[in-house]
């Protein structure tokens, strides 16, 4: 895939997914869902303070006739109800509204009634860059601060599985470090090498993993050739796995602010995709993120 609009096409290519917005009394989140519905990407369910939802709709001129609205003014209860709807297959996608991320994730990670899968909850961003020949994904720029080795394996596994669901049969994964050689003094290079070997041995399936790779080698074949790096991933990565949130978040924002990237993002590791958009996100990013969540076929 070369364009994020291809995600929209994929979402429209199957029956419309149902998205449930938890604590839906938020004008920005409501507008994003309404826009996605108008574009035939999802259908929507609003769970939240019904009076506030109706007031927002009246003030903004939103037509709620096609939406199911469920009254639950308490944010924690709204999150639990939205999660229950996903668990019970009454909805396919969970989205954060006017509540804290911690409140939503508490409901998601509830041992008895949540959406746990055993995998690490993680953030996957997908970018359309004018300087790269296809879409490229990045993890984890928002959820895990300094993942331990096992957590990094889980994050990588979840991202690979999601890219496969999007139609990338054998994703090429670049485990990032500041260097392309293994340095015992540099944790990122050691863990990148170990995860790459796990890929070689089939412990992380259906992908090609290489690392450590510095960022330039992961995305530039010319750079890799100049350094004598022979790798099927070099210059053709589908997925970048950063060592920690500082590295990933820096790349994420550099792509957007310096490289004019278009973006979509989703939270993985639960039994259904989760959309966590920010008020700072553009309308296009919000729409793309919902499309990224809706593009995969549910199992």
Short mmCIF file of C-alpha atoms in Angstrom, two decimals:
data_model
loop_
_atom_site.label_atom_id
_atom_site.label_comp_id
_atom_site.label_asym_id
_atom_site.label_seq_id
_atom_site.Cartn_x
_atom_site.Cartn_y
_atom_site.Cartn_z
CA UNK A 1 0.00 0.00 0.00
CA UNK A 2 1.18 3.48 -0.87
CA UNK A 3 -1.69 5.68 0.33
CA UNK A 4 -3.64 5.83 3.57
CA UNK A 5 -6.80 6.22 1.50
CA UNK A 6 -6.34 2.55 0.61
CA UNK A 7 -7.30 1.83 4.23
CA UNK A 8 -10.61 3.60 3.58
CA UNK A 9 -11.17 1.36 0.56
CA UNK A 10 -10.40 -1.75 2.60
CA UNK A 11 -12.85 -0.65 5.30
CA UNK A 12 -15.55 -0.16 2.66
CA UNK A 13 -14.71 -3.51 1.09
CA UNK A 14 -16.48 -5.53 3.76
CA UNK A 15 -19.51 -5.10 5.98
CA UNK A 16 -19.29 -1.90 8.00
CA UNK A 17 -17.64 -2.30 11.39
CA UNK A 18 -19.44 -0.97 14.46
CA UNK A 19 -17.46 1.54 16.50
CA UNK A 20 -18.42 2.30 20.10
CA UNK A 21 -17.30 5.66 21.47
CA UNK A 22 -16.81 5.54 25.26
CA UNK A 23 -17.74 8.75 27.15
CA UNK A 24 -19.04 10.09 23.87
CA UNK A 25 -19.87 13.57 25.20
CA UNK A 26 -16.86 15.07 23.40
CA UNK A 27 -17.36 17.28 20.34
CA UNK A 28 -14.04 16.39 18.70
CA UNK A 29 -14.48 12.63 19.07
CA UNK A 30 -18.13 12.77 18.01
CA UNK A 31 -17.21 14.73 14.90
CA UNK A 32 -14.53 12.18 13.98
CA UNK A 33 -16.98 9.28 14.26
CA UNK A 34 -19.71 11.14 12.37
CA UNK A 35 -17.21 11.93 9.61
CA UNK A 36 -16.19 8.26 9.41
CA UNK A 37 -19.85 7.24 9.18
CA UNK A 38 -20.47 9.74 6.38
CA UNK A 39 -17.54 8.16 4.54
CA UNK A 40 -19.08 4.66 4.96
CA UNK A 41 -16.12 3.48 7.03
CA UNK A 42 -17.97 2.56 10.25
CA UNK A 43 -21.33 2.79 11.94
CA UNK A 44 -21.38 4.39 15.38
CA UNK A 45 -22.61 3.83 18.92
CA UNK A 46 -22.30 6.64 21.46
CA UNK A 47 -22.07 5.70 25.14
CA UNK A 48 -22.01 8.67 27.50
CA UNK A 49 -23.96 11.53 29.02
CA UNK A 50 -26.95 11.66 26.68
CA UNK A 51 -27.91 15.20 27.63
CA UNK A 52 -24.41 16.49 26.83
CA UNK A 53 -24.30 14.43 23.62
CA UNK A 54 -27.57 15.98 22.47
CA UNK A 55 -26.37 19.48 23.42
CA UNK A 56 -23.16 19.01 21.43
CA UNK A 57 -25.14 17.72 18.47
CA UNK A 58 -27.46 20.73 18.59
CA UNK A 59 -24.61 23.24 18.91
CA UNK A 60 -22.55 21.63 16.15
CA UNK A 61 -25.41 20.71 13.85
CA UNK A 62 -24.69 16.98 14.07
CA UNK A 63 -27.39 14.60 12.83
CA UNK A 64 -27.60 11.68 15.24
CA UNK A 65 -30.47 9.89 13.53
CA UNK A 66 -28.20 7.06 12.32
CA UNK A 67 -26.50 6.56 15.68
CA UNK A 68 -27.37 4.51 18.74
CA UNK A 69 -27.03 6.67 21.87
CA UNK A 70 -26.77 4.95 25.26
CA UNK A 71 -27.02 7.11 28.36
CA UNK A 72 -24.27 6.58 30.94
CA UNK A 73 -23.00 9.83 32.50
CA UNK A 74 -20.31 8.15 34.63
CA UNK A 75 -17.10 7.88 32.60
CA UNK A 76 -15.79 4.71 34.24
CA UNK A 77 -19.15 2.98 33.78
CA UNK A 78 -19.34 4.23 30.18
CA UNK A 79 -15.90 2.73 29.52
CA UNK A 80 -16.91 -0.59 31.10
CA UNK A 81 -20.13 -0.68 29.07
CA UNK A 82 -18.33 0.11 25.82
CA UNK A 83 -15.76 -2.61 26.53
CA UNK A 84 -18.55 -5.07 27.32
CA UNK A 85 -20.20 -4.30 23.96
CA UNK A 86 -16.94 -5.13 22.18
CA UNK A 87 -16.44 -8.29 24.25
CA UNK A 88 -19.99 -9.40 23.49
CA UNK A 89 -19.49 -8.75 19.74
CA UNK A 90 -22.04 -5.94 19.73
CA UNK A 91 -19.26 -3.63 18.49
CA UNK A 92 -15.99 -4.22 16.65
CA UNK A 93 -13.90 -1.15 17.52
CA UNK A 94 -13.45 0.76 20.78
CA UNK A 95 -12.73 4.50 20.74
CA UNK A 96 -11.81 6.93 23.51
CA UNK A 97 -14.06 9.91 24.09
CA UNK A 98 -14.12 12.41 26.96
CA UNK A 99 -12.25 10.36 29.54
CA UNK A 100 -8.68 9.68 30.58
CA UNK A 101 -6.71 7.01 28.77
CA UNK A 102 -6.01 5.31 32.12
CA UNK A 103 -9.75 5.02 32.79
CA UNK A 104 -10.37 3.40 29.42
CA UNK A 105 -7.42 1.03 29.71
CA UNK A 106 -8.50 -0.03 33.20
CA UNK A 107 -11.73 -1.30 31.66
CA UNK A 108 -9.86 -2.89 28.74
CA UNK A 109 -7.45 -4.70 31.07
CA UNK A 110 -10.04 -5.86 33.59
CA UNK A 111 -9.16 -9.50 34.25
CA UNK A 112 -12.76 -10.72 34.31
CA UNK A 113 -14.59 -8.43 31.89
CA UNK A 114 -11.94 -6.78 29.75
CA UNK A 115 -10.36 -7.40 26.36
CA UNK A 116 -7.10 -9.03 27.42
CA UNK A 117 -5.28 -11.31 24.97
CA UNK A 118 -2.00 -11.87 26.78
CA UNK A 119 -0.15 -9.49 24.47
CA UNK A 120 1.29 -6.15 25.53
CA UNK A 121 -0.96 -3.14 24.93
CA UNK A 122 0.91 -1.08 22.33
CA UNK A 123 0.63 1.77 19.84
CA UNK A 124 0.98 1.29 16.09
CA UNK A 125 1.23 4.26 13.75
CA UNK A 126 1.13 4.03 9.96
CA UNK A 127 2.55 6.84 7.83
CA UNK A 128 2.22 7.99 4.25
CA UNK A 129 5.45 9.83 3.53
CA UNK A 130 6.20 11.74 0.30
CA UNK A 131 9.82 10.52 0.55
CA UNK A 132 9.11 6.78 0.95
CA UNK A 133 7.84 4.33 -1.65
CA UNK A 134 5.10 2.73 0.46
CA UNK A 135 3.29 3.04 3.76
CA UNK A 136 5.55 2.51 6.75
CA UNK A 137 4.54 1.59 10.30
CA UNK A 138 6.17 2.52 13.61
CA UNK A 139 5.85 1.11 17.13
CA UNK A 140 5.66 2.13 19.98
CA UNK A 141 5.41 5.93 20.14
CA UNK A 142 2.75 6.35 22.81
CA UNK A 143 2.11 3.49 25.25
CA UNK A 144 5.24 1.67 26.47
CA UNK A 145 7.93 3.91 27.96
CA UNK A 146 10.87 1.51 28.11
CA UNK A 147 9.67 -1.98 27.21
CA UNK A 148 11.54 -4.95 28.59
CA UNK A 149 12.75 -7.57 26.14
CA UNK A 150 9.67 -9.79 26.44
CA UNK A 151 7.39 -6.77 26.09
CA UNK A 152 9.25 -5.69 22.97
CA UNK A 153 8.76 -9.16 21.48
CA UNK A 154 5.02 -8.90 22.17
CA UNK A 155 4.84 -5.40 20.68
CA UNK A 156 6.60 -6.63 17.54
CA UNK A 157 4.37 -9.70 17.28
CA UNK A 158 1.18 -7.62 17.57
CA UNK A 159 2.33 -5.11 14.95
CA UNK A 160 3.30 -7.84 12.50
CA UNK A 161 -0.04 -9.61 12.95
CA UNK A 162 -1.94 -6.38 12.32
CA UNK A 163 0.02 -5.57 9.17
CA UNK A 164 -0.74 -9.07 7.92
CA UNK A 165 -4.45 -8.43 8.48
CA UNK A 166 -4.07 -5.29 6.37
CA UNK A 167 -2.79 -7.43 3.51
CA UNK A 168 1.00 -7.28 3.92
CA UNK A 169 1.64 -11.02 3.80
CA UNK A 170 5.27 -10.95 5.00
CA UNK A 171 6.08 -7.64 6.68
CA UNK A 172 9.71 -6.54 6.68
CA UNK A 173 10.63 -5.48 10.21
CA UNK A 174 13.56 -3.23 11.12
CA UNK A 175 14.65 -3.38 14.77
CA UNK A 176 16.12 0.07 15.28
CA UNK A 177 19.27 1.06 17.10
CA UNK A 178 21.85 3.82 16.63
CA UNK A 179 24.18 1.31 14.98
CA UNK A 180 23.97 -1.63 12.61
CA UNK A 181 26.40 -3.84 14.54
CA UNK A 182 25.87 -5.64 17.83
CA UNK A 183 27.43 -3.71 20.70
CA UNK A 184 27.30 -5.35 24.15
CA UNK A 185 27.29 -1.87 25.69
CA UNK A 186 24.18 -0.85 23.78
CA UNK A 187 21.00 -2.58 24.95
CA UNK A 188 19.01 -1.66 21.84
CA UNK A 189 21.51 -3.43 19.57
CA UNK A 190 21.60 -6.55 21.71
CA UNK A 191 17.81 -6.86 21.90
CA UNK A 192 17.39 -6.06 18.20
CA UNK A 193 19.81 -8.86 17.34
CA UNK A 194 18.03 -11.34 19.59
CA UNK A 195 14.59 -10.50 18.18
CA UNK A 196 15.93 -10.78 14.64
CA UNK A 197 17.25 -14.25 15.49
CA UNK A 198 13.85 -15.16 16.96
CA UNK A 199 12.39 -14.24 13.59
CA UNK A 200 14.92 -16.46 11.82
CA UNK A 201 13.96 -19.37 14.08
CA UNK A 202 10.22 -18.91 13.56
CA UNK A 203 9.49 -17.67 17.07
CA UNK A 204 7.96 -14.57 15.50
CA UNK A 205 6.18 -15.89 12.45
CA UNK A 206 5.35 -14.74 8.94
CA UNK A 207 7.73 -11.81 8.73
CA UNK A 208 11.32 -10.94 7.91
CA UNK A 209 13.13 -9.28 10.81
CA UNK A 210 16.56 -7.69 10.76
CA UNK A 211 18.47 -5.72 13.31
CA UNK A 212 20.10 -3.88 14.66
CA UNK A 213 19.57 -1.37 11.87
CA UNK A 214 20.12 2.34 12.16
CA UNK A 215 17.19 4.36 10.83
CA UNK A 216 18.96 5.35 7.61
CA UNK A 217 19.72 1.72 6.77
CA UNK A 218 16.14 0.68 7.43
CA UNK A 219 14.65 3.16 4.96
CA UNK A 220 17.47 3.82 2.45
CA UNK A 221 18.92 1.08 0.26
CA UNK A 222 21.64 3.49 -0.85
CA UNK A 223 22.74 4.06 2.73
CA UNK A 224 22.75 0.33 3.43
CA UNK A 225 24.77 -0.39 0.27
CA UNK A 226 27.35 2.25 1.19
CA UNK A 227 27.80 0.56 4.55
CA UNK A 228 27.97 -2.92 3.00
CA UNK A 229 24.76 -4.09 4.67
CA UNK A 230 23.12 -6.98 2.87
CA UNK A 231 19.57 -7.34 4.09
CA UNK A 232 16.12 -7.84 2.51
CA UNK A 233 14.79 -5.34 5.07
CA UNK A 234 17.28 -2.53 4.42
CA UNK A 235 15.69 0.26 2.40
CA UNK A 236 12.37 -1.57 2.23
CA UNK A 237 11.07 -1.77 5.81
CA UNK A 238 7.33 -2.07 6.42
CA UNK A 239 7.66 -1.74 10.19
CA UNK A 240 10.09 0.17 12.40
CA UNK A 241 10.40 -1.06 15.99
CA UNK A 242 12.06 1.52 18.24
CA UNK A 243 13.87 0.72 21.46
CA UNK A 244 11.83 3.05 23.66
CA UNK A 245 9.14 5.73 23.62
CA UNK A 246 11.66 8.59 23.28
CA UNK A 247 13.07 7.23 20.04
CA UNK A 248 9.67 6.27 18.62
CA UNK A 249 7.93 9.49 19.63
CA UNK A 250 10.73 11.59 18.17
CA UNK A 251 10.46 9.74 14.86
CA UNK A 252 6.66 9.99 14.92
CA UNK A 253 6.69 13.75 15.32
CA UNK A 254 9.58 14.28 12.91
CA UNK A 255 7.63 12.40 10.24
CA UNK A 256 4.61 14.67 10.75
CA UNK A 257 6.22 18.06 11.34
CA UNK A 258 9.35 17.82 9.18
CA UNK A 259 8.38 15.31 6.49
CA UNK A 260 4.71 16.30 6.03
CA UNK A 261 3.59 12.74 6.69
CA UNK A 262 -0.03 11.72 6.81
CA UNK A 263 -0.77 9.43 9.74
CA UNK A 264 -3.11 6.83 11.19
CA UNK A 265 -2.76 5.12 14.56
CA UNK A 266 -4.38 2.36 16.57
CA UNK A 267 -3.87 0.63 19.91
CA UNK A 268 -3.12 -3.10 19.71
CA UNK A 269 -2.86 -5.95 22.20
CA UNK A 270 -6.56 -6.13 23.06
CA UNK A 271 -9.06 -8.43 21.38
CA UNK A 272 -10.24 -5.52 19.20
CA UNK A 273 -8.51 -2.41 17.86
CA UNK A 274 -8.74 0.74 19.98
CA UNK A 275 -8.71 4.29 18.60
CA UNK A 276 -7.16 6.95 20.83
CA UNK A 277 -7.14 10.24 18.96
CA UNK A 278 -5.85 13.52 20.35
CA UNK A 279 -7.48 16.94 20.13
CA UNK A 280 -4.24 18.00 18.41
CA UNK A 281 -4.78 15.45 15.62
CA UNK A 282 -6.08 16.78 12.34
CA UNK A 283 -9.49 15.71 11.07
CA UNK A 284 -7.67 13.70 8.40
CA UNK A 285 -5.59 11.84 11.01
CA UNK A 286 -8.69 11.01 13.04
CA UNK A 287 -10.48 9.70 9.95
CA UNK A 288 -7.41 7.70 8.89
CA UNK A 289 -7.09 6.20 12.38
CA UNK A 290 -10.68 5.02 12.39
CA UNK A 291 -10.14 3.59 8.90
CA UNK A 292 -7.00 1.77 10.13
CA UNK A 293 -9.09 0.15 12.86
CA UNK A 294 -11.92 -0.71 10.47
CA UNK A 295 -9.80 -1.99 7.58
CA UNK A 296 -9.02 -5.39 9.10
CA UNK A 297 -11.41 -8.29 8.98
CA UNK A 298 -12.58 -9.35 12.43
CA UNK A 299 -11.83 -12.92 13.49
#
